[in-house]
Amino acid sequence: MAGLRTVTLISLLLAYSVTHGQESDTSANNGAETTQPKEGSQSNKRHPGPSFMCQESVQNYDCIFHDVHITRDTPTVYFGFADVAMNNQTKITFKNSHMRVLPQPLLGSFQQVELFDGTGLQMDKILPSAFQHGGSIKELYLSFNNIQSLTQNTFYHLKSLEYLTIDRNNLSSLVIGVFAGTPKLKVLSLSNNNLDRIEDGTFNWTISLEYLNLASNKLTHIDLSLIPSLNTANVSYNQLTVLSVPAEIETLDASHNQISSVSGQNNELVRLNLGHNNLTGIAWLVNFPSMQELDLSYNELQEISAKHLINARNLSILLLQHNRLMRLHLPKTLPNLRVLDVSHNSLLYVENNQQQFGTLEQLYLDHNSIVTIKMFPNNTVQNLTMSHNDWDCKNLREYNHLMGKVNDVERNCKDGYALLNGLCCKETDKPYLDRLNEQIKATSFAEKSQRADGRCSAKSALADALSAASFAKESEAKLESHRSHQTDIIRLEKENQQLKNAVQRDNMIFLGLHDAIDANIRRYRVSKEGLVNESVNLGKVFKHLGNRHEFKKKESKDRWLEANGKLNETNRLGQENQALKKKIEDKNKNKKELQSKTPAQRNKVKLMEKQKHGNARTQQISG
């Protein structure tokens, strides 16, 4: 007995050492598990090929893979345990890893993931079935990769996706329908790619999109007004020439483009950045009455009129530096304006803005040609710049109390100007007339110099006129040709749009068929192959349906035969029932006849009994 116990104990120890030795080898090769299964559990079985396991967890991620290296030639790899029920992590990322291709088995094993961070993996391709099991993903981060294209199926299964970031990749276009499967998408960032055009209809399905970042691309076209749900958008550093403002957006950055036209009607827009563009007017501003912060710096504006700002009652910051402003006339209906920057322009006269300047906190007037200024003594200005203008010294002395608020100074002045309180100015009795005379002298001197050089002779003037006439004639011919070409362009664009609409309809039909295939695969429990054409999976569905039809046909025939047999049995039993009913009726008839004869028989019996008793007494008497 003791020997048997010893042998059993040794066997158990050997089995234990072999099992844990295998687990240690696997951990050394593939990373440590975050969840250790119980000994002997079937769920501890691994995939047959090379696999990667979660190696650590931190506050923001409960599964971090280490040293995952996948190229286009890497054979099939596996992630996590073969029993997907054990892979219950919800936040996945990678360390010291690169994956040229995002494989399907990753999310096929981790089907409860809500956050997937694939940043900086050198990824250049996402397999069509990579996110097939990503229905739980809410946040997807794929920045700093080399992704070059997205198909209509890439995100089609991400029904729960809310945050998508694909910054700093090599995307050049977005196909219509790429976001057809992400109706809950709220935040989308595609900055620093190579996108050159986003077709109308691309965002038809993103009915919840609130934030869009397309900065630093090469966009020449995007119609933001077709995304009515937007709250914040950034399309800066592109090549846009036209801006269409969505109806409910609140913050829009369209700076560093080539925009010359703005359209739209919006009562919610609060912040708009149009700096570094080609704007020449702001008549469109009346359509945005809620504006609070407006940046129009580095444009081609020459005039700011009161009628353009008549609806800007909420405006608090107005930036107009580095334009070509020659006239500034602010309306008196700007009670909330606190910051005004008109530096680096060509302003000469600003006294008509005395009331508006008095309520500002920051006023930047440097690098203009301003001669005089007027401001109320009880103004609220705290920060003021006035250097590099054409000040009149007498005017500066009158507003000596402003000098304490000036935070820029000049050190050197040109001839005829003096330095007064850090600003260069000129002593004159009639400052504006003096500046006009100087301008006339400068213009006359330039003309004389040109005539002296032979650049303004009658012969050259005649040649210039003939050249201008010839140029006008050529321009008119080109204009006529341009109009003809423009008609052809409009026609072609119309035909192109019709083709795009047809393609979009076909794409929607395709997506519907794709969805139907998946639905049938789930309904009939057909195994789906992830790396083949949809026609293969569809063929499997049809084959399965054919087998199912034959089975149902045979089953129906068997049931019909069984029902027919039961019907014959029912008929037979019905006939037997009728025969029994007839027998019962005959017996009941006989019973009634017997019942009718019973009283007579009883009377007869009683009579016989009476006669019998009478005979007995007669015999007694006789005896």
Coordinates of C-alpha atoms in Angstrom, one line a residue:
M1 CA 0.0 0.0 0.0
A2 CA 2.8 2.4 0.9
G3 CA 4.6 1.6 -2.4
L4 CA 1.4 2.4 -4.3
R5 CA 1.1 5.8 -2.6
T6 CA 4.8 6.5 -3.4
V7 CA 4.4 5.8 -7.1
T8 CA 1.2 7.9 -7.2
L9 CA 3.0 10.9 -5.5
I10 CA 6.0 10.7 -7.9
S11 CA 3.6 10.6 -10.9
L12 CA 1.8 13.7 -9.7
L13 CA 5.1 15.6 -9.2
L14 CA 6.3 14.6 -12.7
A15 CA 3.1 15.8 -14.3
Y16 CA 3.2 19.1 -12.3
S17 CA 6.8 19.8 -13.3
V18 CA 6.2 19.0 -17.0
T19 CA 3.0 21.2 -17.2
H20 CA 4.7 24.2 -15.5
G21 CA 7.9 23.7 -17.6
Q22 CA 5.8 24.0 -20.7
E23 CA 4.1 27.2 -19.4
S24 CA 7.4 28.7 -18.5
D25 CA 8.8 28.1 -22.0
T26 CA 5.7 29.6 -23.6
S27 CA 5.9 32.7 -21.4
A28 CA 9.5 33.2 -22.2
N29 CA 8.8 33.2 -25.9
N30 CA 5.5 35.0 -26.1
G31 CA 5.2 37.2 -23.0
A32 CA 3.6 36.7 -19.6
E33 CA -0.2 36.4 -19.2
T34 CA -2.1 39.0 -17.2
T35 CA -4.6 36.3 -16.2
Q36 CA -3.4 32.8 -15.1
P37 CA -5.8 30.0 -15.6
K38 CA -6.4 27.2 -13.1
E39 CA -4.3 24.0 -13.5
G40 CA -5.9 21.4 -15.7
S41 CA -8.3 23.9 -17.2
Q42 CA -9.1 23.4 -20.9
S43 CA -9.1 27.2 -21.5
N44 CA -5.3 27.1 -21.0
K45 CA -4.8 25.5 -24.4
R46 CA -2.9 27.8 -26.7
H47 CA -3.2 28.2 -30.5
P48 CA -1.2 25.8 -32.6
G49 CA 1.0 28.6 -34.1
P50 CA 3.2 31.4 -32.7
S51 CA 1.2 33.6 -30.3
F52 CA 1.6 36.8 -28.3
M53 CA 0.2 37.2 -24.8
C54 CA -0.6 40.3 -22.8
Q55 CA 2.6 41.1 -20.9
E56 CA 1.7 43.9 -18.5
S57 CA -1.1 46.3 -17.5
V58 CA -1.0 49.9 -16.4
Q59 CA -3.5 52.5 -15.3
N60 CA -4.8 53.3 -18.9
Y61 CA -4.3 49.9 -20.5
D62 CA -5.1 46.5 -19.1
C63 CA -3.2 44.7 -21.9
I64 CA 0.2 45.7 -23.3
F65 CA 1.9 43.5 -25.9
H66 CA 5.7 43.6 -26.1
D67 CA 8.0 42.9 -29.0
V68 CA 5.3 42.1 -31.6
H69 CA 6.9 42.2 -35.1
I70 CA 4.7 41.4 -38.1
T71 CA 5.6 42.0 -41.7
R72 CA 3.7 41.2 -44.9
D73 CA 5.5 37.8 -45.1
T74 CA 4.8 36.8 -41.5
P75 CA 2.8 33.6 -41.4
T76 CA -0.4 33.5 -39.4
V77 CA 0.0 34.6 -35.8
Y78 CA -2.3 34.4 -32.8
F79 CA -3.0 36.6 -29.8
G80 CA -4.1 35.6 -26.3
F81 CA -5.6 32.3 -25.3
A82 CA -7.4 30.0 -27.8
D83 CA -10.4 30.2 -25.5
V84 CA -11.5 33.8 -26.3
A85 CA -13.6 33.9 -23.1
M86 CA -10.3 34.3 -21.2
N87 CA -9.2 37.3 -23.3
N88 CA -11.4 39.8 -21.5
Q89 CA -9.1 42.8 -21.6
T90 CA -10.7 46.0 -22.9
K91 CA -7.8 48.4 -23.4
I92 CA -4.9 47.3 -25.7
T93 CA -1.7 48.9 -26.7
F94 CA 1.9 47.9 -27.8
K95 CA 5.5 48.5 -26.7
N96 CA 8.7 48.0 -28.8
S97 CA 6.6 46.6 -31.7
H98 CA 5.9 47.1 -35.3
M99 CA 3.2 45.7 -37.5
R100 CA 3.2 46.4 -41.3
V101 CA -0.2 44.8 -41.5
L102 CA -3.0 44.8 -38.8
P103 CA -4.0 41.2 -38.7
Q104 CA -7.5 39.8 -38.2
P105 CA -6.7 37.3 -35.4
L106 CA -5.9 40.1 -33.0
L107 CA -9.4 41.4 -32.4
G108 CA -10.8 38.0 -33.3
S109 CA -9.3 36.8 -30.0
F110 CA -9.9 40.0 -28.0
Q111 CA -13.6 40.7 -28.8
Q112 CA -14.3 42.8 -25.7
V113 CA -11.8 45.6 -26.6
E114 CA -13.2 49.2 -26.1
L115 CA -9.9 51.0 -26.6
F116 CA -7.3 50.0 -29.2
D117 CA -4.1 52.1 -29.5
G118 CA -2.0 51.2 -32.5
T119 CA 0.1 54.4 -32.5
G120 CA 3.5 54.3 -34.0
L121 CA 3.5 50.7 -35.2
Q122 CA 4.8 51.5 -38.8
M123 CA 1.5 50.1 -40.1
D124 CA 0.9 50.6 -43.8
K125 CA -2.1 48.4 -44.4
I126 CA -5.3 47.4 -42.5
L127 CA -6.7 44.1 -43.7
P128 CA -10.4 44.3 -44.7
S129 CA -11.3 41.8 -41.9
A130 CA -9.0 43.3 -39.2
F131 CA -11.9 45.0 -37.3
Q132 CA -14.5 42.3 -38.1
H133 CA -14.8 41.6 -34.4
G134 CA -14.4 45.2 -33.3
G135 CA -18.0 45.9 -32.5
S136 CA -17.2 46.9 -29.0
I137 CA -14.4 49.4 -29.9
K138 CA -15.2 53.0 -28.8
E139 CA -11.7 54.5 -29.1
L140 CA -9.3 53.8 -32.0
Y141 CA -5.9 55.5 -32.3
L142 CA -3.7 54.8 -35.4
S143 CA -1.5 57.9 -35.6
F144 CA 2.2 58.0 -36.6
N145 CA 1.9 55.1 -39.0
N146 CA 2.2 54.8 -42.8
I147 CA -1.4 53.9 -43.7
Q148 CA -2.0 54.9 -47.4
S149 CA -5.6 54.0 -48.0
L150 CA -8.9 53.1 -46.3
T151 CA -11.6 50.9 -48.0
Q152 CA -15.3 51.0 -47.4
N153 CA -15.0 47.9 -45.3
T154 CA -12.2 49.1 -43.0
F155 CA -14.4 50.5 -40.3
Y156 CA -17.7 49.0 -41.4
H157 CA -18.0 46.7 -38.3
L158 CA -17.1 49.4 -35.7
K159 CA -20.7 50.2 -34.8
S160 CA -19.7 51.6 -31.3
L161 CA -16.8 53.7 -32.5
E162 CA -16.8 57.3 -31.0
Y163 CA -13.2 58.4 -31.2
L164 CA -10.9 57.9 -34.3
T165 CA -7.5 59.4 -34.7
I166 CA -5.3 58.7 -37.8
D167 CA -2.9 61.7 -37.7
R168 CA 0.4 61.7 -39.5
N169 CA -0.1 58.9 -42.0
N170 CA 0.0 58.9 -45.8
L171 CA -3.7 59.0 -46.7
S172 CA -4.4 60.8 -50.0
S173 CA -8.1 60.3 -50.3
L174 CA -11.3 59.1 -48.5
V175 CA -13.7 56.9 -50.4
I176 CA -17.4 57.6 -50.0
G177 CA -18.8 55.2 -47.5
V178 CA -15.6 54.8 -45.5
F179 CA -17.6 55.9 -42.4
A180 CA -20.9 54.2 -43.3
G181 CA -20.5 51.8 -40.4
T182 CA -19.7 54.3 -37.7
P183 CA -22.9 56.2 -36.9
K184 CA -21.8 57.0 -33.3
L185 CA -18.5 58.6 -34.4
K186 CA -18.0 61.9 -32.4
V187 CA -14.4 62.8 -32.8
L188 CA -12.3 62.3 -36.0
S189 CA -8.8 63.5 -36.5
L190 CA -6.9 63.1 -39.8
S191 CA -4.3 65.8 -39.6
N192 CA -0.9 65.7 -41.2
N193 CA -1.8 63.4 -44.1
N194 CA -1.8 64.0 -47.9
L195 CA -5.6 64.4 -48.4
D196 CA -6.2 66.6 -51.4
R197 CA -10.0 66.5 -51.7
I198 CA -12.9 65.2 -49.7
E199 CA -15.9 64.5 -51.8
D200 CA -19.4 65.6 -50.9
G201 CA -21.2 62.8 -49.2
T202 CA -18.2 61.3 -47.4
F203 CA -19.7 62.2 -44.0
N204 CA -23.3 61.4 -44.8
W205 CA -23.4 58.6 -42.2
T206 CA -21.5 60.5 -39.4
I207 CA -24.7 62.0 -37.9
S208 CA -23.0 62.3 -34.5
L209 CA -19.7 63.9 -35.6
E210 CA -18.9 66.9 -33.3
Y211 CA -15.1 67.4 -33.8
L212 CA -13.2 67.2 -37.1
N213 CA -9.5 67.9 -37.5
L214 CA -8.1 68.0 -41.1
A215 CA -5.3 70.4 -40.5
S216 CA -2.0 70.2 -42.4
N217 CA -3.2 68.3 -45.5
K218 CA -3.4 69.4 -49.1
L219 CA -7.1 69.9 -49.3
T220 CA -8.5 72.0 -52.2
H221 CA -12.2 71.1 -51.5
I222 CA -14.3 70.2 -48.5
D223 CA -17.9 71.4 -47.9
L224 CA -18.2 71.6 -44.1
S225 CA -21.8 72.7 -44.4
L226 CA -22.7 69.1 -45.3
I227 CA -21.7 68.1 -41.8
P228 CA -24.5 69.9 -39.7
S229 CA -23.6 68.1 -36.5
L230 CA -20.1 69.7 -36.2
N231 CA -19.3 71.7 -33.1
T232 CA -15.6 72.2 -33.7
A233 CA -13.5 71.9 -36.9
N234 CA -9.9 72.6 -37.9
V235 CA -9.0 72.8 -41.6
S236 CA -6.0 75.0 -41.2
Y237 CA -2.8 74.6 -43.3
N238 CA -4.5 73.4 -46.5
Q239 CA -5.1 74.9 -50.0
L240 CA -8.8 75.8 -49.7
T241 CA -10.1 78.8 -51.7
V242 CA -13.8 78.6 -50.5
L243 CA -15.1 78.1 -47.0
S244 CA -18.7 76.9 -46.3
V245 CA -19.6 77.3 -42.7
P246 CA -21.8 74.6 -41.0
A247 CA -25.1 75.8 -39.5
E248 CA -24.3 75.0 -35.9
I249 CA -20.6 75.0 -35.5
E250 CA -19.1 77.0 -32.6
T251 CA -15.4 77.0 -33.3
L252 CA -13.7 76.9 -36.7
D253 CA -10.0 77.3 -37.6
A254 CA -9.5 77.8 -41.4
S255 CA -6.2 79.7 -41.1
H256 CA -3.2 79.3 -43.5
N257 CA -5.2 78.6 -46.7
Q258 CA -6.0 80.5 -49.8
I259 CA -9.6 81.4 -48.9
S260 CA -11.1 84.4 -50.8
S261 CA -14.8 83.5 -50.2
V262 CA -16.9 82.7 -47.1
S263 CA -20.5 81.5 -47.2
G264 CA -23.0 80.2 -44.7
Q265 CA -25.6 81.3 -42.1
N266 CA -24.8 80.5 -38.5
N267 CA -26.1 81.8 -35.2
E268 CA -23.8 79.7 -33.0
L269 CA -20.3 80.5 -34.4
V270 CA -18.2 82.0 -31.6
R271 CA -14.6 81.6 -32.7
L272 CA -13.4 81.9 -36.3
N273 CA -9.8 81.9 -37.4
L274 CA -9.2 83.0 -41.0
G275 CA -5.7 84.3 -40.6
H276 CA -3.2 83.9 -43.5
N277 CA -5.7 83.8 -46.4
N278 CA -6.7 85.9 -49.4
L279 CA -9.7 87.7 -48.1
T280 CA -10.5 91.1 -49.7
G281 CA -13.8 91.8 -47.9
I282 CA -15.9 90.9 -44.9
A283 CA -19.4 91.5 -46.1
W284 CA -20.2 87.9 -45.1
L285 CA -19.6 88.7 -41.4
V286 CA -23.2 89.9 -41.0
N287 CA -24.3 86.2 -41.2
F288 CA -22.6 85.3 -38.0
P289 CA -24.1 87.4 -35.2
S290 CA -22.7 85.4 -32.2
M291 CA -19.1 85.9 -33.1
Q292 CA -16.8 86.6 -30.2
E293 CA -13.3 86.0 -31.4
L294 CA -12.4 86.8 -35.0
D295 CA -8.9 86.5 -36.6
L296 CA -8.5 88.1 -40.0
S297 CA -4.8 88.8 -39.8
Y298 CA -2.5 88.3 -42.9
N299 CA -5.1 88.9 -45.6
E300 CA -5.7 91.4 -48.3
L301 CA -8.3 93.6 -46.6
Q302 CA -8.2 97.3 -47.5
E303 CA -11.2 98.6 -45.6
I304 CA -13.2 97.8 -42.5
S305 CA -16.7 99.4 -42.6
A306 CA -19.2 99.8 -39.8
K307 CA -21.9 98.1 -41.9
H308 CA -19.8 94.9 -42.0
L309 CA -19.7 94.7 -38.2
I310 CA -23.2 95.9 -37.5
N311 CA -24.3 92.5 -36.2
A312 CA -21.1 91.8 -34.3
R313 CA -22.4 93.0 -30.9
N314 CA -20.8 90.0 -29.1
L315 CA -17.3 90.5 -30.6
S316 CA -14.6 90.7 -28.0
I317 CA -11.4 90.0 -30.0
L318 CA -10.7 91.4 -33.5
L319 CA -7.3 90.7 -35.1
L320 CA -6.6 92.6 -38.3
Q321 CA -2.8 92.9 -38.3
H322 CA -0.8 92.5 -41.5
N323 CA -3.4 93.5 -44.0
R324 CA -3.6 96.5 -46.4
L325 CA -6.1 98.5 -44.4
M326 CA -6.3 102.2 -45.4
R327 CA -9.7 102.9 -43.7
L328 CA -11.0 101.8 -40.4
H329 CA -14.5 102.7 -39.3
L330 CA -15.8 100.7 -36.4
P331 CA -19.5 100.8 -35.5
K332 CA -20.6 102.2 -32.2
T333 CA -22.4 98.9 -31.4
L334 CA -19.4 97.0 -30.2
P335 CA -19.9 97.1 -26.4
N336 CA -17.9 93.9 -25.7
L337 CA -14.8 94.6 -27.9
R338 CA -11.8 94.3 -25.7
V339 CA -8.9 93.5 -28.0
L340 CA -8.2 95.2 -31.4
D341 CA -5.1 94.7 -33.4
V342 CA -4.7 96.8 -36.6
S343 CA -0.9 96.8 -36.6
H344 CA 1.2 96.5 -39.8
N345 CA -1.3 98.2 -42.1
S346 CA -1.5 101.4 -44.0
L347 CA -3.9 103.4 -41.8
L348 CA -3.6 107.2 -41.8
Y349 CA -6.6 108.5 -40.0
V350 CA -8.3 106.8 -37.0
E351 CA -9.8 109.7 -35.0
N352 CA -13.3 108.6 -36.1
N353 CA -12.9 105.6 -33.7
Q354 CA -12.5 107.6 -30.5
Q355 CA -15.5 106.1 -28.8
Q356 CA -14.7 102.5 -29.7
F357 CA -11.0 102.9 -28.7
G358 CA -12.1 104.1 -25.2
T359 CA -13.7 100.8 -24.2
L360 CA -10.8 98.6 -25.3
E361 CA -8.3 96.9 -23.0
Q362 CA -5.7 96.1 -25.6
L363 CA -5.1 98.3 -28.7
Y364 CA -2.3 97.7 -31.2
L365 CA -1.6 100.6 -33.7
D366 CA 2.1 100.1 -34.5
H367 CA 3.5 100.0 -38.0
N368 CA 1.0 102.2 -39.8
S369 CA 1.1 105.8 -41.1
I370 CA -1.2 107.2 -38.4
V371 CA -0.8 111.0 -37.8
T372 CA -3.1 111.8 -34.9
I373 CA -5.2 110.0 -32.3
K374 CA -8.2 110.8 -30.2
M375 CA -9.1 109.0 -27.0
F376 CA -11.3 109.9 -23.9
P377 CA -9.4 110.5 -20.7
N378 CA -11.4 107.8 -18.9
N379 CA -10.5 105.1 -21.4
T380 CA -9.9 101.5 -20.2
V381 CA -6.9 100.7 -22.4
Q382 CA -4.2 98.8 -20.5
N383 CA -1.9 97.7 -23.3
L384 CA -1.1 100.1 -26.2
T385 CA 1.4 100.0 -29.1
M386 CA 2.0 103.1 -31.2
S387 CA 5.5 102.8 -32.7
H388 CA 6.5 103.2 -36.4
N389 CA 3.8 105.6 -37.4
D390 CA 3.8 109.2 -38.7
W391 CA 2.8 111.0 -35.5
D392 CA 2.2 114.7 -35.1
C393 CA 4.2 115.9 -32.0
K394 CA 1.5 118.4 -30.9
N395 CA -1.0 115.6 -30.8
L396 CA 1.3 113.3 -28.8
R397 CA 1.7 116.1 -26.2
E398 CA -2.0 116.4 -25.9
Y399 CA -2.3 112.7 -25.0
N400 CA 0.8 112.6 -22.8
H401 CA -1.3 110.6 -20.3
L402 CA -1.4 107.7 -22.7
M403 CA 2.4 107.3 -22.8
G404 CA 2.3 105.3 -19.6
K405 CA 0.3 102.6 -21.3
V406 CA 2.6 102.4 -24.4
N407 CA 4.8 99.3 -24.2
D408 CA 6.8 99.7 -27.4
V409 CA 9.4 102.5 -28.1
E410 CA 11.5 103.7 -31.0
R411 CA 15.2 104.5 -30.7
N412 CA 16.0 106.1 -34.0
C413 CA 14.0 108.6 -36.1
K414 CA 14.4 109.6 -39.8
D415 CA 15.3 113.1 -40.8
G416 CA 12.9 115.8 -39.9
Y417 CA 11.4 113.8 -37.0
A418 CA 12.1 114.0 -33.3
L419 CA 11.9 111.4 -30.5
L420 CA 9.1 112.3 -28.0
N421 CA 8.4 109.8 -25.1
G422 CA 9.8 107.0 -27.1
L423 CA 7.9 107.8 -30.3
C424 CA 9.0 109.5 -33.5
C425 CA 6.9 112.6 -34.4
K426 CA 7.1 115.6 -36.6
E427 CA 6.4 119.3 -35.8
T428 CA 3.9 120.8 -38.3
D429 CA 1.0 123.3 -38.1
K430 CA -1.2 121.3 -40.6
P431 CA -0.1 117.7 -40.2
Y432 CA -2.4 116.1 -42.8
L433 CA -1.7 118.8 -45.4
D434 CA 2.0 118.4 -44.8
R435 CA 1.8 114.6 -45.3
L436 CA -0.2 115.1 -48.5
N437 CA 2.4 117.5 -49.9
E438 CA 5.2 115.1 -49.1
Q439 CA 3.3 112.3 -50.9
I440 CA 2.9 114.6 -54.0
K441 CA 6.6 115.5 -53.9
A442 CA 7.6 111.8 -53.7
T443 CA 5.3 110.9 -56.6
S444 CA 6.6 113.8 -58.7
F445 CA 10.2 112.9 -58.0
A446 CA 9.5 109.3 -59.1
E447 CA 7.9 110.5 -62.3
K448 CA 10.8 112.8 -63.1
S449 CA 13.3 110.0 -62.4
Q450 CA 11.4 107.7 -64.8
R451 CA 11.4 110.4 -67.5
A452 CA 15.1 111.0 -67.1
D453 CA 15.7 107.3 -67.6
G454 CA 13.5 107.4 -70.8
R455 CA 10.8 105.2 -69.1
C456 CA 8.1 107.9 -69.5
S457 CA 8.7 109.3 -73.1
A458 CA 5.9 109.7 -75.6
K459 CA 7.3 106.9 -77.6
S460 CA 7.3 104.5 -74.7
A461 CA 3.8 105.7 -73.7
L462 CA 2.5 104.9 -77.2
A463 CA 4.2 101.6 -77.1
D464 CA 2.7 100.8 -73.8
A465 CA -0.7 101.8 -75.1
L466 CA -0.4 99.6 -78.1
S467 CA 0.8 96.8 -76.0
A468 CA -2.1 97.3 -73.6
A469 CA -4.5 97.3 -76.6
S470 CA -3.0 94.1 -77.9
F471 CA -3.1 92.5 -74.5
A472 CA -6.7 93.5 -74.1
K473 CA -7.6 92.0 -77.5
E474 CA -5.8 88.8 -76.6
S475 CA -7.4 88.7 -73.2
E476 CA -10.8 89.1 -74.7
A477 CA -10.1 86.2 -77.1
K478 CA -8.9 84.1 -74.2
L479 CA -11.9 85.1 -72.1
E480 CA -14.2 84.0 -74.9
S481 CA -12.4 80.7 -75.1
H482 CA -12.4 80.4 -71.4
R483 CA -16.2 80.8 -71.4
S484 CA -16.5 78.0 -73.9
H485 CA -14.2 75.8 -71.8
Q486 CA -16.1 76.8 -68.7
T487 CA -19.4 75.5 -70.3
D488 CA -17.7 72.2 -71.1
I489 CA -16.3 72.1 -67.6
I490 CA -19.7 72.6 -66.1
R491 CA -21.2 69.9 -68.3
L492 CA -18.4 67.5 -67.5
E493 CA -18.7 68.2 -63.8
K494 CA -22.4 67.5 -64.0
E495 CA -21.8 64.2 -65.7
N496 CA -19.0 63.4 -63.2
Q497 CA -21.4 64.1 -60.3
Q498 CA -24.0 61.8 -61.9
L499 CA -21.4 59.1 -62.1
K500 CA -20.3 59.7 -58.5
N501 CA -24.0 59.4 -57.4
A502 CA -24.3 56.1 -59.4
V503 CA -21.1 54.8 -57.8
Q504 CA -22.4 55.9 -54.4
R505 CA -25.6 54.0 -55.0
D506 CA -23.7 50.9 -56.1
N507 CA -21.5 51.2 -53.0
M508 CA -24.5 51.3 -50.8
I509 CA -26.0 48.2 -52.6
F510 CA -22.6 46.5 -52.1
L511 CA -22.5 47.4 -48.4
G512 CA -26.1 46.2 -48.0
L513 CA -25.1 42.9 -49.7
H514 CA -22.0 42.7 -47.5
D515 CA -24.2 43.2 -44.4
A516 CA -26.7 40.6 -45.7
I517 CA -23.8 38.1 -46.2
D518 CA -22.6 38.6 -42.6
A519 CA -26.2 38.4 -41.3
N520 CA -26.7 35.1 -43.1
I521 CA -23.3 33.8 -41.9
R522 CA -24.3 34.5 -38.3
R523 CA -27.8 33.2 -38.8
Y524 CA -26.8 29.9 -40.3
R525 CA -23.6 29.6 -38.2
V526 CA -21.3 29.3 -41.3
S527 CA -17.6 29.6 -40.6
K528 CA -16.2 32.8 -42.2
E529 CA -12.8 33.0 -43.8
G530 CA -11.3 36.5 -43.2
L531 CA -8.7 36.8 -45.9
V532 CA -10.8 35.8 -49.0
N533 CA -13.1 37.6 -51.3
E534 CA -16.7 38.0 -50.1
S535 CA -17.8 35.8 -53.0
V536 CA -16.1 32.9 -51.4
N537 CA -18.1 33.4 -48.2
L538 CA -21.2 34.0 -50.2
G539 CA -20.6 30.7 -52.0
K540 CA -20.4 29.0 -48.6
V541 CA -23.6 30.6 -47.6
F542 CA -25.3 29.4 -50.8
K543 CA -23.9 25.9 -50.4
H544 CA -25.1 25.8 -46.8
L545 CA -28.5 27.0 -47.9
G546 CA -28.6 24.3 -50.6
N547 CA -27.8 21.6 -48.1
R548 CA -30.3 23.1 -45.7
H549 CA -32.9 23.1 -48.5
E550 CA -32.4 19.4 -49.3
F551 CA -32.5 18.6 -45.6
K552 CA -35.7 20.6 -45.1
K553 CA -37.2 19.0 -48.3
K554 CA -36.5 15.5 -47.0
E555 CA -37.7 16.4 -43.6
S556 CA -40.9 17.9 -45.1
K557 CA -41.5 14.7 -47.1
D558 CA -41.0 12.5 -44.1
R559 CA -43.4 14.6 -42.1
W560 CA -45.9 14.5 -45.0
L561 CA -45.7 10.7 -45.1
E562 CA -46.1 10.5 -41.4
A563 CA -49.1 12.9 -41.5
N564 CA -50.6 10.9 -44.4
G565 CA -50.3 7.7 -42.3
K566 CA -51.9 9.3 -39.3
L567 CA -54.7 10.5 -41.6
N568 CA -55.3 7.0 -42.8
E569 CA -55.3 5.7 -39.2
T570 CA -57.7 8.5 -38.3
N571 CA -60.1 7.4 -41.1
R572 CA -59.8 3.8 -40.1
L573 CA -60.6 4.7 -36.5
G574 CA -63.4 6.8 -37.7
Q575 CA -65.0 3.9 -39.5
E576 CA -64.5 1.6 -36.5
N577 CA -66.1 4.3 -34.4
Q578 CA -69.1 4.4 -36.7
A579 CA -69.5 0.6 -36.5
L580 CA -69.3 0.8 -32.7
K581 CA -71.9 3.5 -32.7
K582 CA -74.2 1.3 -34.8
K583 CA -73.7 -1.6 -32.4
I584 CA -74.4 0.7 -29.4
E585 CA -77.6 1.9 -31.1
D586 CA -78.7 -1.8 -31.7
K587 CA -78.0 -2.7 -28.1
N588 CA -79.9 0.4 -26.9
K589 CA -82.8 -0.6 -29.1
N590 CA -82.8 -4.2 -27.7
K591 CA -82.5 -2.7 -24.3
K592 CA -85.6 -0.6 -24.8
E593 CA -87.5 -3.6 -26.2
L594 CA -86.5 -5.6 -23.1
Q595 CA -87.5 -2.7 -20.9
S596 CA -90.9 -2.6 -22.6
K597 CA -91.4 -6.4 -22.0
T598 CA -90.2 -6.3 -18.5
P599 CA -93.4 -5.2 -16.8
A600 CA -95.5 -7.9 -18.6
Q601 CA -93.0 -10.5 -17.6
R602 CA -93.0 -9.3 -14.0
N603 CA -96.8 -9.5 -13.9
K604 CA -96.6 -13.0 -15.4
V605 CA -94.0 -14.0 -12.8
K606 CA -96.2 -12.6 -10.0
L607 CA -99.2 -14.5 -11.4
M608 CA -97.2 -17.7 -11.6
E609 CA -96.0 -17.1 -8.0
K610 CA -99.5 -16.5 -6.9
Q611 CA -100.7 -19.6 -8.6
K612 CA -97.8 -21.5 -7.0
H613 CA -98.7 -20.3 -3.5
G614 CA -102.4 -21.2 -4.2
N615 CA -101.5 -24.7 -5.2
A616 CA -99.4 -25.2 -2.1
R617 CA -102.3 -24.3 0.2
T618 CA -104.6 -26.5 -1.8
Q619 CA -102.3 -29.4 -1.3
Q620 CA -102.0 -28.7 2.5
I621 CA -105.8 -28.7 2.8
S622 CA -106.1 -31.9 0.8
G623 CA -103.5 -33.5 2.9

